[in-house]
């Protein structure tokens, strides 16, 4: 049985789970601060990642594959850049709306395509890059309001959001490189192994940092354990789906398909909250769908 196309449903599931996790983390930012909300997805996500790994190992009937130096280096790079990306994203969300900040970070697919070609040798044909560019431009069209100017006050969240996108791109490349560097095991086992290792490293780094520099935020996250646990589970489940995608296709394919969450969110807003959709938003969504469709036609 071929699992080559499993990255498509895995990516869609990851996008939905990540949106829910971001909303949960955003609500925690006002309670425990940016760093506190950043560490929640790692500290409270690690137990779920270990549980996922135990289940996969039991089903596969074997232990996780040995992690060599190359895979470890890629995992460390992915883990640290993901911490930076999450912190920048949450900092931007404190200054701009959730939707606008999400649009800034969604410049990530273009950066993933470039970094993937340079660092991992992932194929980047002109047609594929065009698909990524069209879909990303669609996000900008959907999110940017007519007549809205980028003032000095708006420059900081814009830079934070685009910077978060760049670090998310490097994180995706790091994790894909780590999964590829594992010497053995099926795609599911390799993806789950790197997920558990990455979350362990992130939890270690952030817990040590917070014990030394921001102990009240760490204690507050433990006191708000119900919401923190929700963010942890959603983060671990989203990452599991992302890593499955990374194990089967290029990070650029995964991150570009993930842009489909933008028109899905618009549709949900219209159906659930009776919010209208402008012609500009419809045009932007058409660009996203068109770019994703072009990418899938190439990938398939």
PDB file of N, CA and C in Angstrom, residues 132-198:
ATOM      1  N   UNK A 132       3.826  28.519  -5.330  1.00  0.00           N
ATOM      2  CA  UNK A 132       4.041  29.000  -3.965  1.00  0.00           C
ATOM      3  C   UNK A 132       3.800  30.509  -3.896  1.00  0.00           C
ATOM      4  N   UNK A 133       4.307  31.223  -4.888  1.00  0.00           N
ATOM      5  CA  UNK A 133       4.196  32.684  -4.915  1.00  0.00           C
ATOM      6  C   UNK A 133       2.738  33.129  -5.063  1.00  0.00           C
ATOM      7  N   UNK A 134       1.978  32.474  -5.936  1.00  0.00           N
ATOM      8  CA  UNK A 134       0.575  32.826  -6.144  1.00  0.00           C
ATOM      9  C   UNK A 134      -0.231  32.619  -4.862  1.00  0.00           C
ATOM     10  N   UNK A 135      -0.040  31.466  -4.231  1.00  0.00           N
ATOM     11  CA  UNK A 135      -0.788  31.168  -3.010  1.00  0.00           C
ATOM     12  C   UNK A 135      -0.444  32.147  -1.889  1.00  0.00           C
ATOM     13  N   UNK A 136       0.838  32.475  -1.752  1.00  0.00           N
ATOM     14  CA  UNK A 136       1.260  33.415  -0.703  1.00  0.00           C
ATOM     15  C   UNK A 136       0.722  34.814  -0.970  1.00  0.00           C
ATOM     16  N   UNK A 137       0.765  35.241  -2.221  1.00  0.00           N
ATOM     17  CA  UNK A 137       0.213  36.548  -2.582  1.00  0.00           C
ATOM     18  C   UNK A 137      -1.274  36.605  -2.279  1.00  0.00           C
ATOM     19  N   UNK A 138      -1.969  35.482  -2.445  1.00  0.00           N
ATOM     20  CA  UNK A 138      -3.386  35.427  -2.128  1.00  0.00           C
ATOM     21  C   UNK A 138      -3.653  35.710  -0.665  1.00  0.00           C
ATOM     22  N   UNK A 139      -2.777  35.225   0.223  1.00  0.00           N
ATOM     23  CA  UNK A 139      -2.921  35.488   1.656  1.00  0.00           C
ATOM     24  C   UNK A 139      -2.822  36.986   1.928  1.00  0.00           C
ATOM     25  N   UNK A 140      -1.867  37.641   1.272  1.00  0.00           N
ATOM     26  CA  UNK A 140      -1.688  39.082   1.461  1.00  0.00           C
ATOM     27  C   UNK A 140      -2.931  39.838   0.991  1.00  0.00           C
ATOM     28  N   UNK A 141      -3.482  39.437  -0.150  1.00  0.00           N
ATOM     29  CA  UNK A 141      -4.678  40.096  -0.689  1.00  0.00           C
ATOM     30  C   UNK A 141      -5.866  39.927   0.255  1.00  0.00           C
ATOM     31  N   UNK A 142      -6.029  38.730   0.823  1.00  0.00           N
ATOM     32  CA  UNK A 142      -7.130  38.479   1.747  1.00  0.00           C
ATOM     33  C   UNK A 142      -7.004  39.320   3.011  1.00  0.00           C
ATOM     34  N   UNK A 143      -5.790  39.455   3.514  1.00  0.00           N
ATOM     35  CA  UNK A 143      -5.581  40.025   4.840  1.00  0.00           C
ATOM     36  C   UNK A 143      -5.395  41.538   4.850  1.00  0.00           C
ATOM     37  N   UNK A 144      -4.871  42.083   3.759  1.00  0.00           N
ATOM     38  CA  UNK A 144      -4.536  43.506   3.758  1.00  0.00           C
ATOM     39  C   UNK A 144      -5.747  44.335   3.346  1.00  0.00           C
ATOM     40  N   UNK A 145      -6.149  45.268   4.179  1.00  0.00           N
ATOM     41  CA  UNK A 145      -7.315  46.087   3.903  1.00  0.00           C
ATOM     42  C   UNK A 145      -6.972  47.214   2.927  1.00  0.00           C
ATOM     43  N   UNK A 146      -7.884  47.568   2.015  1.00  0.00           N
ATOM     44  CA  UNK A 146      -7.641  48.655   1.068  1.00  0.00           C
ATOM     45  C   UNK A 146      -7.354  49.970   1.794  1.00  0.00           C
ATOM     46  N   UNK A 147      -6.322  50.665   1.358  1.00  0.00           N
ATOM     47  CA  UNK A 147      -5.980  51.949   1.950  1.00  0.00           C
ATOM     48  C   UNK A 147      -5.156  51.854   3.218  1.00  0.00           C
ATOM     49  N   UNK A 148      -4.948  50.646   3.726  1.00  0.00           N
ATOM     50  CA  UNK A 148      -4.163  50.474   4.946  1.00  0.00           C
ATOM     51  C   UNK A 148      -2.689  50.717   4.655  1.00  0.00           C
ATOM     52  N   UNK A 149      -2.092  51.604   5.412  1.00  0.00           N
ATOM     53  CA  UNK A 149      -0.695  51.959   5.203  1.00  0.00           C
ATOM     54  C   UNK A 149       0.163  51.375   6.319  1.00  0.00           C
ATOM     55  N   UNK A 150       1.371  51.025   5.953  1.00  0.00           N
ATOM     56  CA  UNK A 150       2.299  50.464   6.944  1.00  0.00           C
ATOM     57  C   UNK A 150       3.020  51.614   7.625  1.00  0.00           C
ATOM     58  N   UNK A 151       2.496  52.052   8.756  1.00  0.00           N
ATOM     59  CA  UNK A 151       3.076  53.156   9.507  1.00  0.00           C
ATOM     60  C   UNK A 151       4.245  52.663  10.357  1.00  0.00           C
ATOM     61  N   UNK A 152       4.897  53.622  10.998  1.00  0.00           N
ATOM     62  CA  UNK A 152       6.010  53.239  11.866  1.00  0.00           C
ATOM     63  C   UNK A 152       5.534  52.337  13.003  1.00  0.00           C
ATOM     64  N   UNK A 153       4.320  52.633  13.512  1.00  0.00           N
ATOM     65  CA  UNK A 153       3.769  51.808  14.590  1.00  0.00           C
ATOM     66  C   UNK A 153       3.443  50.405  14.093  1.00  0.00           C
ATOM     67  N   UNK A 154       3.067  50.307  12.807  1.00  0.00           N
ATOM     68  CA  UNK A 154       2.724  48.999  12.259  1.00  0.00           C
ATOM     69  C   UNK A 154       3.914  48.227  11.746  1.00  0.00           C
ATOM     70  N   UNK A 155       5.075  48.889  11.675  1.00  0.00           N
ATOM     71  CA  UNK A 155       6.257  48.223  11.136  1.00  0.00           C
ATOM     72  C   UNK A 155       6.777  47.139  12.074  1.00  0.00           C
ATOM     73  N   UNK A 156       6.735  47.397  13.373  1.00  0.00           N
ATOM     74  CA  UNK A 156       7.259  46.419  14.345  1.00  0.00           C
ATOM     75  C   UNK A 156       6.517  45.083  14.269  1.00  0.00           C
ATOM     76  N   UNK A 157       5.165  45.062  14.367  1.00  0.00           N
ATOM     77  CA  UNK A 157       4.484  43.761  14.248  1.00  0.00           C
ATOM     78  C   UNK A 157       4.677  43.113  12.889  1.00  0.00           C
ATOM     79  N   UNK A 158       4.811  43.931  11.831  1.00  0.00           N
ATOM     80  CA  UNK A 158       5.056  43.364  10.503  1.00  0.00           C
ATOM     81  C   UNK A 158       6.392  42.644  10.465  1.00  0.00           C
ATOM     82  N   UNK A 159       7.421  43.293  11.020  1.00  0.00           N
ATOM     83  CA  UNK A 159       8.751  42.671  11.055  1.00  0.00           C
ATOM     84  C   UNK A 159       8.748  41.434  11.950  1.00  0.00           C
ATOM     85  N   UNK A 160       8.039  41.518  13.074  1.00  0.00           N
ATOM     86  CA  UNK A 160       7.949  40.362  13.965  1.00  0.00           C
ATOM     87  C   UNK A 160       7.258  39.190  13.252  1.00  0.00           C
ATOM     88  N   UNK A 161       6.175  39.475  12.526  1.00  0.00           N
ATOM     89  CA  UNK A 161       5.426  38.431  11.839  1.00  0.00           C
ATOM     90  C   UNK A 161       6.209  37.789  10.713  1.00  0.00           C
ATOM     91  N   UNK A 162       6.855  38.628   9.887  1.00  0.00           N
ATOM     92  CA  UNK A 162       7.665  38.089   8.785  1.00  0.00           C
ATOM     93  C   UNK A 162       8.875  37.341   9.339  1.00  0.00           C
ATOM     94  N   UNK A 163       9.458  37.878  10.427  1.00  0.00           N
ATOM     95  CA  UNK A 163      10.569  37.175  11.071  1.00  0.00           C
ATOM     96  C   UNK A 163      10.149  35.830  11.611  1.00  0.00           C
ATOM     97  N   UNK A 164       8.933  35.776  12.185  1.00  0.00           N
ATOM     98  CA  UNK A 164       8.402  34.490  12.656  1.00  0.00           C
ATOM     99  C   UNK A 164       8.265  33.520  11.499  1.00  0.00           C
ATOM    100  N   UNK A 165       7.789  34.018  10.349  1.00  0.00           N
ATOM    101  CA  UNK A 165       7.672  33.170   9.165  1.00  0.00           C
ATOM    102  C   UNK A 165       9.007  32.607   8.727  1.00  0.00           C
ATOM    103  N   UNK A 166      10.061  33.443   8.804  1.00  0.00           N
ATOM    104  CA  UNK A 166      11.402  32.990   8.413  1.00  0.00           C
ATOM    105  C   UNK A 166      11.899  31.889   9.348  1.00  0.00           C
ATOM    106  N   UNK A 167      11.688  32.073  10.651  1.00  0.00           N
ATOM    107  CA  UNK A 167      12.136  31.055  11.606  1.00  0.00           C
ATOM    108  C   UNK A 167      11.297  29.786  11.509  1.00  0.00           C
ATOM    109  N   UNK A 168       9.990  29.933  11.234  1.00  0.00           N
ATOM    110  CA  UNK A 168       9.171  28.745  11.004  1.00  0.00           C
ATOM    111  C   UNK A 168       9.673  27.978   9.774  1.00  0.00           C
ATOM    112  N   UNK A 169      10.095  28.730   8.758  1.00  0.00           N
ATOM    113  CA  UNK A 169      10.629  28.097   7.546  1.00  0.00           C
ATOM    114  C   UNK A 169      11.898  27.302   7.865  1.00  0.00           C
ATOM    115  N   UNK A 170      12.815  27.925   8.609  1.00  0.00           N
ATOM    116  CA  UNK A 170      14.057  27.241   8.982  1.00  0.00           C
ATOM    117  C   UNK A 170      13.762  26.031   9.876  1.00  0.00           C
ATOM    118  N   UNK A 171      12.752  26.159  10.740  1.00  0.00           N
ATOM    119  CA  UNK A 171      12.372  25.038  11.602  1.00  0.00           C
ATOM    120  C   UNK A 171      11.868  23.863  10.771  1.00  0.00           C
ATOM    121  N   UNK A 172      11.021  24.158   9.778  1.00  0.00           N
ATOM    122  CA  UNK A 172      10.499  23.100   8.910  1.00  0.00           C
ATOM    123  C   UNK A 172      11.629  22.392   8.175  1.00  0.00           C
ATOM    124  N   UNK A 173      12.588  23.173   7.684  1.00  0.00           N
ATOM    125  CA  UNK A 173      13.735  22.596   6.974  1.00  0.00           C
ATOM    126  C   UNK A 173      14.572  21.740   7.923  1.00  0.00           C
ATOM    127  N   UNK A 174      14.770  22.239   9.154  1.00  0.00           N
ATOM    128  CA  UNK A 174      15.549  21.481  10.129  1.00  0.00           C
ATOM    129  C   UNK A 174      14.917  20.144  10.457  1.00  0.00           C
ATOM    130  N   UNK A 175      13.618  20.152  10.693  1.00  0.00           N
ATOM    131  CA  UNK A 175      12.939  18.906  11.046  1.00  0.00           C
ATOM    132  C   UNK A 175      12.880  17.932   9.873  1.00  0.00           C
ATOM    133  N   UNK A 176      12.657  18.448   8.667  1.00  0.00           N
ATOM    134  CA  UNK A 176      12.658  17.547   7.508  1.00  0.00           C
ATOM    135  C   UNK A 176      14.043  16.935   7.321  1.00  0.00           C
ATOM    136  N   UNK A 177      15.081  17.744   7.502  1.00  0.00           N
ATOM    137  CA  UNK A 177      16.440  17.224   7.402  1.00  0.00           C
ATOM    138  C   UNK A 177      16.724  16.161   8.449  1.00  0.00           C
ATOM    139  N   UNK A 178      16.198  16.361   9.669  1.00  0.00           N
ATOM    140  CA  UNK A 178      16.408  15.395  10.751  1.00  0.00           C
ATOM    141  C   UNK A 178      15.718  14.072  10.447  1.00  0.00           C
ATOM    142  N   UNK A 179      14.497  14.141   9.928  1.00  0.00           N
ATOM    143  CA  UNK A 179      13.756  12.921   9.595  1.00  0.00           C
ATOM    144  C   UNK A 179      14.461  12.166   8.471  1.00  0.00           C
ATOM    145  N   UNK A 180      14.923  12.898   7.462  1.00  0.00           N
ATOM    146  CA  UNK A 180      15.612  12.261   6.336  1.00  0.00           C
ATOM    147  C   UNK A 180      16.926  11.622   6.767  1.00  0.00           C
ATOM    148  N   UNK A 181      17.582  12.203   7.780  1.00  0.00           N
ATOM    149  CA  UNK A 181      18.899  11.715   8.197  1.00  0.00           C
ATOM    150  C   UNK A 181      18.841  10.461   9.062  1.00  0.00           C
ATOM    151  N   UNK A 182      17.655  10.103   9.564  1.00  0.00           N
ATOM    152  CA  UNK A 182      17.555   8.872  10.353  1.00  0.00           C
ATOM    153  C   UNK A 182      17.844   7.669   9.449  1.00  0.00           C
ATOM    154  N   UNK A 183      18.639   6.715   9.934  1.00  0.00           N
ATOM    155  CA  UNK A 183      19.114   5.638   9.062  1.00  0.00           C
ATOM    156  C   UNK A 183      18.094   4.548   8.759  1.00  0.00           C
ATOM    157  N   UNK A 184      17.030   4.450   9.577  1.00  0.00           N
ATOM    158  CA  UNK A 184      16.110   3.326   9.400  1.00  0.00           C
ATOM    159  C   UNK A 184      14.734   3.669   9.952  1.00  0.00           C
ATOM    160  N   UNK A 185      13.786   2.777   9.694  1.00  0.00           N
ATOM    161  CA  UNK A 185      12.433   2.941  10.206  1.00  0.00           C
ATOM    162  C   UNK A 185      11.492   3.490   9.155  1.00  0.00           C
ATOM    163  N   UNK A 186      10.203   3.174   9.310  1.00  0.00           N
ATOM    164  CA  UNK A 186       9.197   3.704   8.409  1.00  0.00           C
ATOM    165  C   UNK A 186       8.985   5.190   8.632  1.00  0.00           C
ATOM    166  N   UNK A 187       8.267   5.827   7.714  1.00  0.00           N
ATOM    167  CA  UNK A 187       8.088   7.277   7.783  1.00  0.00           C
ATOM    168  C   UNK A 187       7.381   7.701   9.066  1.00  0.00           C
ATOM    169  N   UNK A 188       6.411   6.911   9.521  1.00  0.00           N
ATOM    170  CA  UNK A 188       5.656   7.268  10.715  1.00  0.00           C
ATOM    171  C   UNK A 188       6.549   7.205  11.952  1.00  0.00           C
ATOM    172  N   UNK A 189       7.353   6.159  12.062  1.00  0.00           N
ATOM    173  CA  UNK A 189       8.249   6.000  13.208  1.00  0.00           C
ATOM    174  C   UNK A 189       9.321   7.080  13.215  1.00  0.00           C
ATOM    175  N   UNK A 190       9.898   7.380  12.047  1.00  0.00           N
ATOM    176  CA  UNK A 190      10.935   8.417  11.987  1.00  0.00           C
ATOM    177  C   UNK A 190      10.363   9.788  12.345  1.00  0.00           C
ATOM    178  N   UNK A 191       9.167  10.092  11.840  1.00  0.00           N
ATOM    179  CA  UNK A 191       8.537  11.381  12.134  1.00  0.00           C
ATOM    180  C   UNK A 191       8.254  11.522  13.627  1.00  0.00           C
ATOM    181  N   UNK A 192       7.732  10.473  14.243  1.00  0.00           N
ATOM    182  CA  UNK A 192       7.368  10.532  15.659  1.00  0.00           C
ATOM    183  C   UNK A 192       8.601  10.570  16.547  1.00  0.00           C
ATOM    184  N   UNK A 193       9.679   9.903  16.133  1.00  0.00           N
ATOM    185  CA  UNK A 193      10.932   9.945  16.887  1.00  0.00           C
ATOM    186  C   UNK A 193      11.488  11.359  16.950  1.00  0.00           C
ATOM    187  N   UNK A 194      11.511  12.040  15.821  1.00  0.00           N
ATOM    188  CA  UNK A 194      12.035  13.402  15.789  1.00  0.00           C
ATOM    189  C   UNK A 194      11.116  14.362  16.533  1.00  0.00           C
ATOM    190  N   UNK A 195       9.805  14.114  16.473  1.00  0.00           N
ATOM    191  CA  UNK A 195       8.867  14.945  17.234  1.00  0.00           C
ATOM    192  C   UNK A 195       9.177  14.863  18.725  1.00  0.00           C
ATOM    193  N   UNK A 196       9.319  13.652  19.252  1.00  0.00           N
ATOM    194  CA  UNK A 196       9.595  13.478  20.680  1.00  0.00           C
ATOM    195  C   UNK A 196      10.939  14.086  21.059  1.00  0.00           C
ATOM    196  N   UNK A 197      11.959  13.880  20.229  1.00  0.00           N
ATOM    197  CA  UNK A 197      13.277  14.431  20.516  1.00  0.00           C
ATOM    198  C   UNK A 197      13.245  15.955  20.484  1.00  0.00           C
ATOM    199  N   UNK A 198      12.576  16.513  19.484  1.00  0.00           N
ATOM    200  CA  UNK A 198      12.502  17.968  19.367  1.00  0.00           C
ATOM    201  C   UNK A 198      11.789  18.600  20.552  1.00  0.00           C
TER     202      UNK A 198
END
